[in-house]
Amino acid sequence: MNKEIEVKIQADKHIICTAIEWLDKNAKYVRDIHHIEYYLNKPATTFFFNAPEGYKDALDYLRVRITKKGDSLCYKKFHMDPIEKTPLYCDEYEINVSDGKKTLELMKALGYIEQTLMEKKRKIYNFDCFEIVIDDVKNLGLFIEVELKASVPNAKTGIKMIYDFLKLIGINKFKLQKRGYISMLWNPKYDFSKKVCL
């Protein structure tokens, strides 16, 4: 199991240009990759619920990802900050599979249904203990995700480290996304962002 601590921000062209300019000079470019992702649900024991605020949500996700670099099956369980109502971290269980399409067929045979299809183009960089990705998500737009790849005493320490890194690359004001891409796709009229000024 991997404990994933990351921050996702909605990015306009200015933020993207600021990030890429700094990353191209200082970080290690890894690759560009195209993701096709199938998010699954089992109706009898559904992951999904209606939040008190009226939007559709989930804290658990089961995903089959298909890329030219290889396919994977992943389960994520999010843990929320009870005060801020934002994700602190998630437990991530991911395995590589030889054939994503056949894995999808297997999961459907076990009673899972294809709930949501998501497609995105991703540019990946590494710097120090961070993985930085720039995502262009179909029907959602541009985002930057920064994930901490180091062990820390607690999630809030990790989030502070990510915020310090964002300041380092010149991103001081941004819209923090409090939910993942899937929640945004499910609720196109709901704004999950929170303005942050570092």
Short mmCIF file of N, CA and C in Angstrom, two decimals, residues 38-43 62-64 100-115:
data_model
loop_
_atom_site.label_atom_id
_atom_site.label_comp_id
_atom_site.label_asym_id
_atom_site.label_seq_id
_atom_site.Cartn_x
_atom_site.Cartn_y
_atom_site.Cartn_z
N TYR A 38 -11.04 3.80 -16.66
CA TYR A 38 -12.40 3.32 -16.44
C TYR A 38 -12.62 3.21 -14.93
N TYR A 39 -13.56 3.97 -14.42
CA TYR A 39 -13.89 3.92 -12.99
C TYR A 39 -15.10 3.01 -12.80
N LEU A 40 -14.94 2.06 -11.89
CA LEU A 40 -15.92 0.98 -11.74
C LEU A 40 -16.72 1.12 -10.46
N ASN A 41 -17.89 0.52 -10.48
CA ASN A 41 -18.75 0.51 -9.31
C ASN A 41 -19.51 -0.80 -9.26
N LYS A 42 -19.81 -1.25 -8.06
CA LYS A 42 -20.63 -2.46 -7.87
C LYS A 42 -21.94 -2.00 -7.26
N PRO A 43 -23.03 -2.02 -8.03
CA PRO A 43 -24.30 -1.45 -7.54
C PRO A 43 -24.75 -2.00 -6.19
N LEU A 62 -12.30 2.52 -7.68
CA LEU A 62 -11.67 1.38 -8.32
C LEU A 62 -11.51 1.72 -9.79
N ARG A 63 -10.27 1.62 -10.28
CA ARG A 63 -9.97 2.15 -11.61
C ARG A 63 -9.12 1.16 -12.41
N VAL A 64 -9.45 1.04 -13.69
CA VAL A 64 -8.57 0.37 -14.65
C VAL A 64 -8.00 1.45 -15.55
N GLY A 100 -5.31 -4.34 -19.84
CA GLY A 100 -6.34 -3.57 -19.16
C GLY A 100 -7.74 -3.91 -19.62
N LYS A 101 -7.91 -4.17 -20.92
CA LYS A 101 -9.24 -4.50 -21.45
C LYS A 101 -9.75 -5.82 -20.87
N LYS A 102 -8.86 -6.81 -20.77
CA LYS A 102 -9.28 -8.10 -20.20
C LYS A 102 -9.54 -7.97 -18.70
N THR A 103 -8.76 -7.11 -18.04
CA THR A 103 -9.00 -6.85 -16.62
C THR A 103 -10.37 -6.23 -16.43
N LEU A 104 -10.74 -5.33 -17.32
CA LEU A 104 -12.06 -4.70 -17.29
C LEU A 104 -13.16 -5.76 -17.47
N GLU A 105 -12.94 -6.69 -18.38
CA GLU A 105 -13.91 -7.76 -18.59
C GLU A 105 -14.04 -8.63 -17.34
N LEU A 106 -12.89 -8.92 -16.70
CA LEU A 106 -12.90 -9.72 -15.48
C LEU A 106 -13.70 -9.02 -14.38
N MET A 107 -13.46 -7.72 -14.20
CA MET A 107 -14.16 -6.98 -13.15
C MET A 107 -15.66 -6.94 -13.42
N LYS A 108 -16.03 -6.82 -14.68
CA LYS A 108 -17.46 -6.82 -15.03
C LYS A 108 -18.09 -8.18 -14.74
N ALA A 109 -17.31 -9.26 -14.97
CA ALA A 109 -17.81 -10.60 -14.66
C ALA A 109 -18.03 -10.78 -13.16
N LEU A 110 -17.29 -10.02 -12.35
CA LEU A 110 -17.42 -10.08 -10.90
C LEU A 110 -18.53 -9.16 -10.37
N GLY A 111 -19.24 -8.49 -11.28
CA GLY A 111 -20.37 -7.68 -10.87
C GLY A 111 -20.15 -6.19 -10.90
N TYR A 112 -18.94 -5.76 -11.30
CA TYR A 112 -18.67 -4.33 -11.39
C TYR A 112 -19.17 -3.81 -12.73
N ILE A 113 -19.56 -2.55 -12.74
CA ILE A 113 -20.00 -1.93 -13.98
C ILE A 113 -19.11 -0.72 -14.26
N GLU A 114 -19.00 -0.39 -15.53
CA GLU A 114 -18.21 0.78 -15.94
C GLU A 114 -19.04 2.02 -15.65
N GLN A 115 -18.63 2.78 -14.65
CA GLN A 115 -19.41 3.93 -14.20
C GLN A 115 -19.03 5.21 -14.94
#
